[in-house]
Every structure is written in structure tokens, then in C-alpha cells.
C-alpha positions as a Python dict, from the first residue, in 0.01 Angstrom:
ca = {
    (1, 'M'): (0, 0, 0),
    (2, 'T'): (116, -38, 356),
    (3, 'R'): (456, 101, 266),
    (4, 'K'): (293, 405, 108),
    (5, 'N'): (81, 474, 417),
    (6, 'S'): (387, 442, 636),
    (7, 'K'): (572, 693, 421),
    (8, 'T'): (276, 929, 439),
    (9, 'Q'): (270, 905, 818),
    (10, 'V'): (637, 987, 837),
    (11, 'N'): (593, 1291, 616),
    (12, 'Q'): (294, 1405, 822),
    (13, 'S'): (486, 1374, 1147),
    (14, 'S'): (781, 1581, 1027),
    (15, 'P'): (618, 1928, 1078),
    (16, 'S'): (518, 1826, 1430),
    (17, 'A'): (871, 1718, 1507),
    (18, 'N'): (1004, 2043, 1368),
    (19, 'N'): (760, 2246, 1577),
    (20, 'Q'): (858, 2053, 1887),
    (21, 'S'): (1221, 2121, 1813),
    (22, 'V'): (1149, 2492, 1774),
    (23, 'D'): (956, 2498, 2103),
    (24, 'Q'): (1238, 2324, 2284),
    (25, 'Q'): (1488, 2572, 2139),
    (26, 'A'): (1269, 2865, 2249),
    (27, 'Q'): (1240, 2721, 2599),
    (28, 'S'): (1617, 2674, 2610),
    (29, 'D'): (1670, 3035, 2498),
    (30, 'N'): (1428, 3160, 2763),
    (31, 'R'): (1610, 2963, 3030),
    (32, 'S'): (1945, 3101, 2919),
    (33, 'I'): (1810, 3459, 2922),
    (34, 'A'): (1661, 3406, 3268),
    (35, 'T'): (1997, 3273, 3390),
    (36, 'A'): (2183, 3565, 3232),
    (37, 'L'): (1953, 3817, 3400),
    (38, 'R'): (2042, 3665, 3737),
    (39, 'T'): (2417, 3659, 3668),
    (40, 'F'): (2620, 3977, 3709),
    (41, 'D'): (2863, 3937, 3415),
    (42, 'A'): (2669, 3709, 3180),
    (43, 'P'): (2639, 3817, 2814),
    (44, 'I'): (2289, 3919, 2708),
    (45, 'P'): (2153, 4080, 2389),
    (46, 'L'): (2076, 4449, 2430),
    (47, 'W'): (1720, 4426, 2301),
    (48, 'K'): (1637, 4145, 2546),
    (49, 'G'): (1789, 4320, 2848),
    (50, 'L'): (1665, 4673, 2771),
    (51, 'P'): (1308, 4626, 2905),
    (52, 'F'): (1451, 4524, 3242),
    (53, 'G'): (1686, 4821, 3237),
    (54, 'L'): (1393, 5053, 3161),
    (55, 'Q'): (1210, 4900, 3454),
    (56, 'H'): (1492, 5013, 3685),
    (57, 'V'): (1471, 5363, 3537),
    (58, 'M'): (1094, 5383, 3586),
    (59, 'A'): (1126, 5267, 3947),
    (60, 'M'): (1349, 5563, 4040),
    (61, 'F'): (1274, 5830, 3779),
    (62, 'V'): (1031, 6040, 3981),
    (63, 'A'): (1212, 6002, 4314),
    (64, 'N'): (1536, 6104, 4143),
    (65, 'L'): (1395, 6440, 4029),
    (66, 'T'): (1168, 6527, 4323),
    (67, 'P'): (1444, 6665, 4554),
    (68, 'L'): (1561, 6890, 4270),
    (69, 'I'): (1211, 7024, 4207),
    (70, 'L'): (1166, 7093, 4579),
    (71, 'I'): (1501, 7269, 4626),
    (72, 'A'): (1438, 7474, 4311),
    (73, 'S'): (1114, 7591, 4471),
    (74, 'A'): (1287, 7670, 4801),
    (75, 'A'): (1555, 7868, 4616),
    (76, 'A'): (1290, 8054, 4409),
    (77, 'M'): (1461, 7952, 4082),
    (78, 'D'): (1317, 8060, 3750),
    (79, 'T'): (1195, 7820, 3482),
    (80, 'S'): (1527, 7798, 3300),
    (81, 'Q'): (1722, 7723, 3618),
    (82, 'R'): (1476, 7449, 3713),
    (83, 'S'): (1521, 7289, 3371),
    (84, 'W'): (1898, 7300, 3410),
    (85, 'L'): (1868, 7118, 3743),
    (86, 'I'): (1647, 6845, 3601),
    (87, 'Q'): (1867, 6788, 3296),
    (88, 'G'): (2175, 6775, 3518),
    (89, 'G'): (2000, 6540, 3758),
    (90, 'L'): (1924, 6291, 3482),
    (91, 'L'): (2283, 6309, 3354),
    (92, 'V'): (2459, 6252, 3687),
    (93, 'A'): (2216, 5977, 3792),
    (94, 'G'): (2304, 5787, 3476),
    (95, 'L'): (2677, 5851, 3511),
    (96, 'G'): (2669, 5748, 3877),
    (97, 'T'): (2498, 5421, 3786),
    (98, 'V'): (2764, 5351, 3522),
    (99, 'L'): (3040, 5428, 3774),
    (100, 'Q'): (2899, 5182, 4027),
    (101, 'L'): (2875, 4912, 3762),
    (102, 'F'): (3217, 4976, 3607),
    (103, 'P'): (3449, 5114, 3878),
    (104, 'I'): (3745, 5340, 3820),
    (105, 'W'): (4033, 5215, 4035),
    (106, 'R'): (3879, 5167, 4384),
    (107, 'I'): (3592, 5406, 4317),
    (108, 'G'): (3270, 5219, 4242),
    (109, 'S'): (3115, 4908, 4393),
    (110, 'R'): (3096, 4673, 4090),
    (111, 'L'): (2743, 4592, 4205),
    (112, 'P'): (2406, 4639, 4027),
    (113, 'M'): (2344, 4975, 4195),
    (114, 'V'): (2130, 5254, 4054),
    (115, 'T'): (2212, 5601, 4186),
    (116, 'G'): (1986, 5903, 4218),
    (117, 'I'): (1942, 6236, 4394),
    (118, 'S'): (1922, 6185, 4770),
    (119, 'F'): (1663, 6338, 5004),
    (120, 'T'): (1919, 6322, 5285),
    (121, 'Y'): (2054, 6666, 5201),
    (122, 'Y'): (1731, 6854, 5130),
    (123, 'A'): (1655, 6992, 5477),
    (124, 'A'): (2008, 7126, 5525),
    (125, 'A'): (2018, 7261, 5169),
    (126, 'A'): (1689, 7447, 5217),
    (127, 'A'): (1820, 7605, 5538),
    (128, 'I'): (2145, 7710, 5367),
    (129, 'V'): (1954, 7851, 5070),
    (130, 'A'): (1744, 8068, 5299),
    (131, 'D'): (2054, 8210, 5467),
    (132, 'K'): (2339, 8203, 5214),
    (133, 'G'): (2183, 8128, 4875),
    (134, 'Y'): (2213, 7828, 4644),
    (135, 'G'): (2576, 7904, 4559),
    (136, 'A'): (2676, 7804, 4913),
    (137, 'V'): (2494, 7473, 4865),
    (138, 'V'): (2688, 7408, 4544),
    (139, 'G'): (3019, 7482, 4716),
    (140, 'A'): (2932, 7246, 5001),
    (141, 'I'): (2837, 6973, 4750),
    (142, 'L'): (3170, 7002, 4568),
    (143, 'V'): (3386, 6988, 4881),
    (144, 'G'): (3168, 6740, 5069),
    (145, 'G'): (3171, 6493, 4781),
    (146, 'L'): (3549, 6473, 4795),
    (147, 'F'): (3517, 6415, 5169),
    (148, 'E'): (3290, 6117, 5102),
    (149, 'V'): (3545, 5981, 4854),
    (150, 'F'): (3797, 5990, 5141),
    (151, 'L'): (3542, 5819, 5368),
    (152, 'G'): (3498, 5544, 5110),
    (153, 'L'): (3869, 5482, 5069),
    (154, 'T'): (3911, 5461, 5449),
    (155, 'A'): (3584, 5279, 5527),
    (156, 'T'): (3767, 4970, 5652),
    (157, 'W'): (3893, 5166, 5953),
    (158, 'W'): (3600, 5386, 6052),
    (159, 'R'): (3291, 5174, 5977),
    (160, 'R'): (3320, 4990, 6310),
    (161, 'L'): (3291, 5322, 6496),
    (162, 'V'): (2933, 5375, 6377),
    (163, 'P'): (2699, 5115, 6529),
    (164, 'P'): (2367, 5021, 6365),
    (165, 'I'): (2156, 5224, 6611),
    (166, 'V'): (2323, 5546, 6490),
    (167, 'S'): (2236, 5467, 6128),
    (168, 'A'): (1879, 5391, 6234),
    (169, 'V'): (1845, 5723, 6418),
    (170, 'V'): (1979, 5912, 6117),
    (171, 'V'): (1731, 5754, 5875),
    (172, 'T'): (1443, 5818, 6117),
    (173, 'S'): (1540, 6183, 6164),
    (174, 'I'): (1564, 6228, 5787),
    (175, 'G'): (1209, 6102, 5751),
    (176, 'F'): (1075, 6327, 6026),
    (177, 'S'): (1254, 6634, 5890),
    (178, 'L'): (1088, 6580, 5552),
    (179, 'L'): (730, 6546, 5680),
    (180, 'S'): (672, 6922, 5685),
    (181, 'V'): (807, 6942, 5329),
    (182, 'G'): (548, 6688, 5215),
    (183, 'A'): (272, 6870, 5403),
    (184, 'K'): (363, 7205, 5244),
    (185, 'S'): (361, 7052, 4898),
    (186, 'F'): (29, 6883, 4976),
    (187, 'G'): (-123, 7226, 5036),
    (188, 'G'): (13, 7370, 4712),
    (189, 'G'): (370, 7469, 4794),
    (190, 'D'): (531, 7691, 5054),
    (191, 'G'): (434, 8054, 4987),
    (192, 'A'): (165, 7972, 4731),
    (193, 'K'): (-114, 8232, 4718),
    (194, 'D'): (-378, 7959, 4704),
    (195, 'F'): (-213, 7741, 4970),
    (196, 'G'): (-468, 7500, 5117),
    (197, 'S'): (-733, 7575, 4852),
    (198, 'W'): (-986, 7305, 4771),
    (199, 'Q'): (-825, 7258, 4429),
    (200, 'N'): (-481, 7189, 4578),
    (201, 'I'): (-616, 6958, 4849),
    (202, 'T'): (-829, 6772, 4594),
    (203, 'I'): (-537, 6724, 4354),
    (204, 'A'): (-305, 6605, 4631),
    (205, 'T'): (-566, 6371, 4780),
    (206, 'V'): (-655, 6212, 4446),
    (207, 'T'): (-285, 6167, 4367),
    (208, 'L'): (-228, 6004, 4707),
    (209, 'I'): (-526, 5769, 4663),
    (210, 'C'): (-406, 5669, 4316),
    (211, 'C'): (-55, 5594, 4446),
    (212, 'L'): (-190, 5376, 4726),
    (213, 'S'): (-448, 5201, 4506),
    (214, 'F'): (-194, 5113, 4242),
    (215, 'Q'): (56, 4992, 4501),
    (216, 'F'): (-193, 4753, 4663),
    (217, 'L'): (-385, 4641, 4352),
    (218, 'A'): (-99, 4602, 4104),
    (219, 'K'): (96, 4279, 4095),
    (220, 'G'): (465, 4196, 4070),
    (221, 'T'): (708, 4459, 3952),
    (222, 'L'): (426, 4693, 3848),
    (223, 'K'): (403, 4796, 4212),
    (224, 'Q'): (727, 4989, 4160),
    (225, 'L'): (542, 5226, 3925),
    (226, 'S'): (278, 5337, 4177),
    (227, 'V'): (432, 5684, 4217),
    (228, 'L'): (447, 5733, 3841),
    (229, 'F'): (81, 5630, 3809),
    (230, 'G'): (-20, 5877, 4081),
    (231, 'L'): (176, 6156, 3912),
    (232, 'V'): (9, 6093, 3576),
    (233, 'V'): (-343, 6094, 3722),
    (234, 'G'): (-269, 6397, 3942),
    (235, 'Y'): (-120, 6583, 3645),
    (236, 'I'): (-429, 6515, 3431),
    (237, 'L'): (-656, 6636, 3713),
    (238, 'A'): (-442, 6949, 3756),
    (239, 'L'): (-478, 7013, 3382),
    (240, 'C'): (-856, 6990, 3413),
    (241, 'L'): (-848, 7240, 3701),
    (242, 'S'): (-612, 7477, 3515),
    (243, 'K'): (-339, 7437, 3777),
    (244, 'V'): (-50, 7352, 3540),
    (245, 'D'): (202, 7621, 3451),
    (246, 'F'): (310, 7589, 3086),
    (247, 'S'): (573, 7862, 3098),
    (248, 'S'): (853, 7603, 3097),
    (249, 'F'): (749, 7496, 2746),
    (250, 'S'): (799, 7839, 2589),
    (251, 'H'): (1098, 7875, 2355),
    (252, 'L'): (1187, 7511, 2419),
    (253, 'S'): (1452, 7342, 2205),
    (254, 'F'): (1412, 6973, 2137),
    (255, 'V'): (1776, 6884, 2208),
    (256, 'S'): (2037, 7064, 2420),
    (257, 'F'): (2335, 6983, 2639),
    (258, 'P'): (2301, 6995, 3020),
    (259, 'R'): (2427, 7329, 3154),
    (260, 'F'): (2778, 7314, 3305),
    (261, 'M'): (2834, 7531, 3616),
    (262, 'P'): (2492, 7702, 3605),
    (263, 'F'): (2546, 7840, 3957),
    (264, 'K'): (2859, 8005, 4088),
    (265, 'P'): (2982, 7809, 4393),
    (266, 'Q'): (3044, 7983, 4724),
    (267, 'F'): (3261, 7809, 4979),
    (268, 'D'): (3104, 7883, 5318),
    (269, 'S'): (3259, 7703, 5615),
    (270, 'G'): (2930, 7645, 5796),
    (271, 'A'): (2761, 7503, 5488),
    (272, 'I'): (3059, 7278, 5415),
    (273, 'I'): (3071, 7139, 5770),
    (274, 'S'): (2696, 7083, 5769),
    (275, 'F'): (2714, 6891, 5441),
    (276, 'A'): (3025, 6700, 5555),
    (277, 'L'): (2821, 6558, 5844),
    (278, 'L'): (2548, 6457, 5599),
    (279, 'Y'): (2801, 6295, 5368),
    (280, 'L'): (2911, 6087, 5665),
    (281, 'V'): (2546, 6001, 5727),
    (282, 'S'): (2511, 5902, 5361),
    (283, 'A'): (2822, 5686, 5384),
    (284, 'V'): (2666, 5502, 5677),
    (285, 'E'): (2348, 5453, 5474),
    (286, 'V'): (2548, 5305, 5189),
    (287, 'L'): (2685, 5042, 5428),
    (288, 'G'): (2329, 4925, 5478),
    (289, 'D'): (2240, 4955, 5109),
    (290, 'T'): (2528, 4737, 4992),
    (291, 'A'): (2448, 4477, 5258),
    (292, 'A'): (2084, 4470, 5149),
    (293, 'L'): (2172, 4453, 4779),
    (294, 'T'): (2421, 4168, 4803),
    (295, 'D'): (2181, 3980, 5032),
    (296, 'V'): (1879, 3996, 4799),
    (297, 'G'): (2079, 3979, 4476),
    (298, 'F'): (2361, 3735, 4551),
    (299, 'N'): (2266, 3578, 4886),
    (300, 'R'): (2588, 3687, 5055),
    (301, 'Q'): (2744, 3969, 5255),
    (302, 'P'): (2929, 4250, 5073),
    (303, 'T'): (3305, 4250, 5064),
    (304, 'A'): (3503, 4535, 5218),
    (305, 'R'): (3607, 4637, 4866),
    (306, 'E'): (3244, 4661, 4752),
    (307, 'T'): (3125, 4877, 5042),
    (308, 'A'): (3430, 5103, 5024),
    (309, 'G'): (3392, 5140, 4648),
    (310, 'A'): (3020, 5214, 4676),
    (311, 'I'): (3081, 5498, 4924),
    (312, 'A'): (3369, 5643, 4721),
    (313, 'G'): (3160, 5618, 4404),
    (314, 'D'): (2873, 5810, 4563),
    (315, 'G'): (3115, 6076, 4680),
    (316, 'L'): (3284, 6124, 4342),
    (317, 'I'): (2960, 6145, 4143),
    (318, 'S'): (2812, 6379, 4406),
    (319, 'S'): (3106, 6615, 4375),
    (320, 'F'): (3074, 6594, 3997),
    (321, 'A'): (2703, 6669, 4033),
    (322, 'G'): (2791, 6999, 4195),
    (323, 'L'): (2948, 7106, 3865),
    (324, 'F'): (2599, 7088, 3716),
    (325, 'G'): (2435, 7253, 4018),
    (326, 'V'): (2277, 6923, 4123),
    (327, 'M'): (2221, 6788, 4475),
    (328, 'P'): (2429, 6487, 4597),
    (329, 'L'): (2346, 6132, 4495),
    (330, 'T'): (2327, 5795, 4664),
    (331, 'S'): (2223, 5438, 4583),
    (332, 'F'): (1845, 5407, 4554),
    (333, 'A'): (1651, 5177, 4786),
    (334, 'Q'): (1369, 5152, 4527),
    (335, 'N'): (1600, 4967, 4293),
    (336, 'I'): (1730, 4741, 4568),
    (337, 'G'): (1367, 4649, 4629),
    (338, 'L'): (1328, 4580, 4257),
    (339, 'V'): (1630, 4348, 4264),
    (340, 'A'): (1470, 4167, 4558),
    (341, 'M'): (1151, 4115, 4355),
    (342, 'T'): (1300, 4026, 4016),
    (343, 'K'): (1651, 3894, 4101),
    (344, 'V'): (1779, 4080, 3794),
    (345, 'V'): (2143, 4169, 3868),
    (346, 'N'): (2305, 4160, 3521),
    (347, 'R'): (2520, 4471, 3497),
    (348, 'K'): (2468, 4509, 3121),
    (349, 'V'): (2095, 4525, 3186),
    (350, 'I'): (2138, 4786, 3459),
    (351, 'L'): (2383, 4970, 3231),
    (352, 'S'): (2114, 5005, 2965),
    (353, 'G'): (1898, 5185, 3223),
    (354, 'G'): (2184, 5418, 3315),
    (355, 'L'): (2241, 5500, 2947),
    (356, 'V'): (1870, 5581, 2909),
    (357, 'L'): (1901, 5836, 3193),
    (358, 'I'): (2206, 5993, 3027),
    (359, 'L'): (2026, 6010, 2692),
    (360, 'A'): (1717, 6166, 2852),
    (361, 'S'): (1929, 6449, 2994),
    (362, 'F'): (1981, 6585, 2641),
    (363, 'F'): (1608, 6632, 2578),
    (364, 'P'): (1469, 6948, 2750),
    (365, 'P'): (1102, 6849, 2690),
    (366, 'I'): (1146, 6577, 2954),
    (367, 'A'): (1267, 6838, 3202),
    (368, 'A'): (983, 7071, 3101),
    (369, 'V'): (716, 6811, 3180),
    (370, 'F'): (849, 6756, 3531),
    (371, 'N'): (911, 7128, 3572),
    (372, 'S'): (541, 7193, 3514),
    (373, 'L'): (424, 6950, 3784),
    (374, 'P'): (210, 7137, 4040),
    (375, 'Q'): (335, 7118, 4399),
    (376, 'A'): (7, 6956, 4507),
    (377, 'V'): (73, 6661, 4274),
    (378, 'L'): (421, 6620, 4420),
    (379, 'G'): (277, 6648, 4771),
    (380, 'G'): (35, 6362, 4710),
    (381, 'C'): (327, 6136, 4613),
    (382, 'T'): (607, 6258, 4837),
    (383, 'I'): (406, 6237, 5157),
    (384, 'V'): (401, 5860, 5100),
    (385, 'M'): (775, 5850, 5026),
    (386, 'F'): (862, 6050, 5337),
    (387, 'G'): (640, 5836, 5555),
    (388, 'N'): (814, 5527, 5423),
    (389, 'I'): (1150, 5675, 5524),
    (390, 'V'): (1025, 5718, 5882),
    (391, 'V'): (900, 5360, 5893),
    (392, 'S'): (1229, 5235, 5746),
    (393, 'G'): (1405, 5411, 6033),
    (394, 'F'): (1177, 5237, 6284),
    (395, 'Q'): (1255, 4903, 6122),
    (396, 'M'): (1627, 4973, 6146),
    (397, 'I'): (1590, 5062, 6515),
    (398, 'A'): (1404, 4735, 6571),
    (399, 'K'): (1679, 4544, 6387),
    (400, 'A'): (1944, 4710, 6604),
    (401, 'G'): (1752, 4584, 6909),
    (402, 'F'): (1537, 4744, 7178),
    (403, 'S'): (1792, 4724, 7454),
    (404, 'E'): (1782, 4990, 7724),
    (405, 'R'): (2095, 5144, 7575),
    (406, 'N'): (1956, 5163, 7221),
    (407, 'I'): (1624, 5302, 7340),
    (408, 'T'): (1808, 5577, 7529),
    (409, 'I'): (2020, 5665, 7227),
    (410, 'A'): (1721, 5677, 6992),
    (411, 'A'): (1492, 5865, 7230),
    (412, 'L'): (1740, 6134, 7333),
    (413, 'S'): (1892, 6197, 6991),
    (414, 'L'): (1555, 6218, 6814),
    (415, 'T'): (1408, 6438, 7087),
    (416, 'M'): (1696, 6682, 7076),
    (417, 'G'): (1727, 6673, 6697),
    (418, 'I'): (1363, 6733, 6617),
    (419, 'G'): (1275, 6935, 6927),
    (420, 'F'): (1564, 7182, 6922),
    (421, 'T'): (1515, 7269, 6555),
    (422, 'Q'): (1152, 7357, 6631),
    (423, 'V'): (1280, 7608, 6888),
    (424, 'P'): (1595, 7750, 6721),
    (425, 'A'): (1624, 8017, 6993),
    (426, 'V'): (1795, 7744, 7199),
    (427, 'F'): (2108, 7825, 6997),
    (428, 'R'): (2077, 8204, 7039),
    (429, 'Y'): (2401, 8240, 7239),
    (430, 'A'): (2595, 7968, 7056),
    (431, 'P'): (2878, 8062, 6816),
    (432, 'A'): (2762, 8163, 6469),
    (433, 'L'): (2910, 7849, 6312),
    (434, 'V'): (2723, 7622, 6555),
    (435, 'Q'): (2399, 7807, 6484),
    (436, 'Q'): (2445, 7767, 6112),
    (437, 'I'): (2512, 7394, 6135),
    (438, 'F'): (2259, 7290, 6399),
    (439, 'A'): (1986, 7551, 6444),
    (440, 'S'): (1775, 7422, 6155),
    (441, 'N'): (1929, 7081, 6088),
    (442, 'A'): (1758, 6807, 6287),
    (443, 'I'): (1958, 6538, 6109),
    (444, 'A'): (2296, 6681, 6212),
    (445, 'I'): (2189, 6716, 6577),
    (446, 'A'): (2043, 6366, 6593),
    (447, 'F'): (2352, 6216, 6430),
    (448, 'V'): (2603, 6389, 6658),
    (449, 'I'): (2406, 6309, 6976),
    (450, 'A'): (2349, 5946, 6875),
    (451, 'L'): (2716, 5900, 6784),
    (452, 'I'): (2842, 6050, 7112),
    (453, 'L'): (2598, 5843, 7318),
    (454, 'S'): (2701, 5525, 7133),
    (455, 'W'): (3060, 5592, 7236),
    (456, 'V'): (3006, 5688, 7602),
    (457, 'L'): (2715, 5474, 7723),
    (458, 'P'): (2802, 5133, 7871),
    (459, 'G'): (2793, 4846, 7624),
    (460, 'R'): (2985, 5021, 7347),
    (461, 'S'): (3230, 4737, 7285),
    (462, 'N'): (2952, 4483, 7229),
    (463, 'S'): (2777, 4716, 6987),
    (464, 'L'): (3093, 4780, 6792),
    (465, 'Q'): (3168, 4409, 6775),
    (466, 'K'): (2817, 4341, 6642),
    (467, 'N'): (2850, 4614, 6382),
    (468, 'H'): (3190, 4489, 6272),
    (469, 'Q'): (3052, 4137, 6223),
    (470, 'E'): (2765, 4272, 6014),
}
């Protein structure tokens, strides 16, 4: 009888032991997946890594397309041309991400970078559009991108000539130059017949409040989707107020290829020089981006090969973007912030996000939805983005140090950059080329002044040594 009871107990304990074994196996699998996510080259099943790749896409999706929507408005493009831009923007953002993950020769960083359309070039592009047309912008993008490739391949020699305070001034001036863009969108868009109407202000304000509420109330990685949440709520409100234009949905095909060479390039010397300066600015920004990414993702400083490859990769994909009429690209700070929060650096995971962007470029309905966004909705979101750029510039200035020399460089370059472009008559008697480059480009003025001052003011050698060490 005792033997029988003992046998029964053994049989009863077997399912429990099996369940425990299954639980232990599941915990082991979870640990291995977590380790793989935090390892750059570790193997990981596609279906387990895809959600994290989609998260990277959602963090940058709206910011990637916003500069294109704004420049399309400045260039008075029709609905079809706007759709071409958005499709092309999705394609090149995905291809740029793939290039950074899997370099070609020395072009590409081999880091978990996600690329997207940069706001750095918008102010200059809008000024060129008003004077020369969008074809001149495309020509400048094509030539300037090759210039940035050259900057990347030679970064080892020139990077020490650009101290941190110059990079900080550039980022700050970019933010300030975009504030009026955000304000115009907030009111309904530059040239809108109902600019400043209560409907536009209401839509923009509600969108702004939703962005801020979601950012401060959401937890973890959900914070990265605050802009998307604001856009959805603002779009729904705009629908209720009959402020959404559905013309982009007419005669819409479900699948189509992105349009190659939708705009004929024009190679204008002034536009090319203006963009070349901005490509140099972007290259300097990438130095900071790679340092931030390797710090939060790998707890180390970037190698010279990684920074040079990142710059060259941005340049090549930007030049390629010009073939699709798209603005230049750069590595996205939003995704660096996401890496800092999640520590996900597996390149196969990031690759899945890049492939999603490429796939989305073949579906015009996605472009049509973003094409129909009212300017007021964009204004409610972008005014937060642009303000963050200004604050990021302030933080970079603080990191560079508030020495008398740095304060002088920042104060004078920002004053001249922002002030002179508000009074373009200052350049009335300057050569035509100088007027074209500087009269409406605060970023170019601030960059040139800051760079010259960093070279001529006392203390240059110490600054260069500090920058070289960083």
C-alpha cells in the first residue's frame, strides 16, 4: 500500500516538474533574446526582433516626413508632387539606415543608426526655392552630398579644426531659424487664406497639448510616440472641423514605385555653395551623433572609422536622395534617444525597421495620409520639435563651457546670423553670390562667424586639443 502511494506521488509530481522545466526554458529564452537585443551582431529571430524595429520606425516616422511636407508647401507643389516626395523620403530613409548598418567599403558607420530627412537644410532650401525654384535645390543636394562623402573620407584630418562651440552654435541657429516655420504652420500655413483663424489655432493648440500630455504621462519607450499621438488627435479634430483636404486620395493606386527624377536638377553655384556649408554643418553634427550613440549603446567612444563612415554614409544617401527629389538625410537623434532608453543595438533588429520604411515607400496611401495633414496639425507638433533643437543647442554650448572665449563666439555668431537675416538689406551692396548664400541663411552666417572666431581668438590650441580628445 505504501509502495502504491509512493508511485502515485511520483506520477502526480511529474506534470509539475515538466511545467517547471518549461518555465525555466522560457526564462532562458527570454534572457538570450534580451542579450541578443543588446549585442550588435547577435542572431535573433525576425519575428522576435521586428517589434523593436517597428518601434524605431515609429519614433522617427513623422519627423522624417515633416521637412518634406513643409518644403513642398514652400515650393507650392501640387498633390502628386507632394506624394512623390513622401514616397521618396520613406525609400531613402530606409536605404540610408541599411547603408549605416551594412557599410559599402568605407561608406557607412556599422552602427545601429537610423537615418531620416534633416531639418538642417530647410531654411536654406526655402530661400533657394523662392529665388531659383526647387530644381536648384535638387542640384545642390546632388553635388553637396558628394562633398559630404569627401568630408567623411577625410574626417580624420579636418575634424580637429571644428571645436565643440562651433557645433553648438550651428545647432542653436538651426533651432532659431525654424521657429518662424513652426509659428506659420501653427497659424495654418504661410499664405493660407484663413491664417490665424480660430479653427487653425484650436487644432494646433489641441495637438500641442496632446503631444505634451502624452510625453509626460506615458511611460518608458511609449514617450517616443508622443508626436504620433498628437498628430492622430489633431487629424481627427481637423476632420471634425472640415479642415482636411482629401484631394490627395483621388485616383490613388494601392501600389506604385517611387518616382525617379521627378524634378529636373539645376546646378546653381550659389545654391551649391550654400548647401555645401550646410553639409559641413551636418558632418559636424554627425560627429556628435556617433559619440552619443556609442556612449549610450556600447559605453565607449566611437572609432575614427565609425565617425568617418557615418559622415560618408550620410553624404552618399543624401546625394542619392536628390535623384528622387528628396531633401538630404542625417542620423536621427530620436533613435539615439531610443537606444539610450532600451539599449537595443542589434543591427538585424534595426534592419527590420529600415526594411519596413522601404516597403512603405511602395504604398501611395501612406503618402496620401500624410499629404492630407493640415498645416495647423503639423504646427502643433513641430513647434515642440523646433524648440527642442534650440534647447539642445544651449546644452551643447554649456557642455563646451562658458568661458569668456566661448561666450563671445556664441553671442557674436548668433547675433549676426539671426540679426542680419532679419535685415537682409545689410547685404544690398555685397556681390550677388554672397547675397544668395547669406542674405536669408542664418545658419551659414552663424557657422562661418563662429568658425573664424574659433580660429582667431586666443585659446584656439586648447580648444582644438579638447575637441581632438573628444
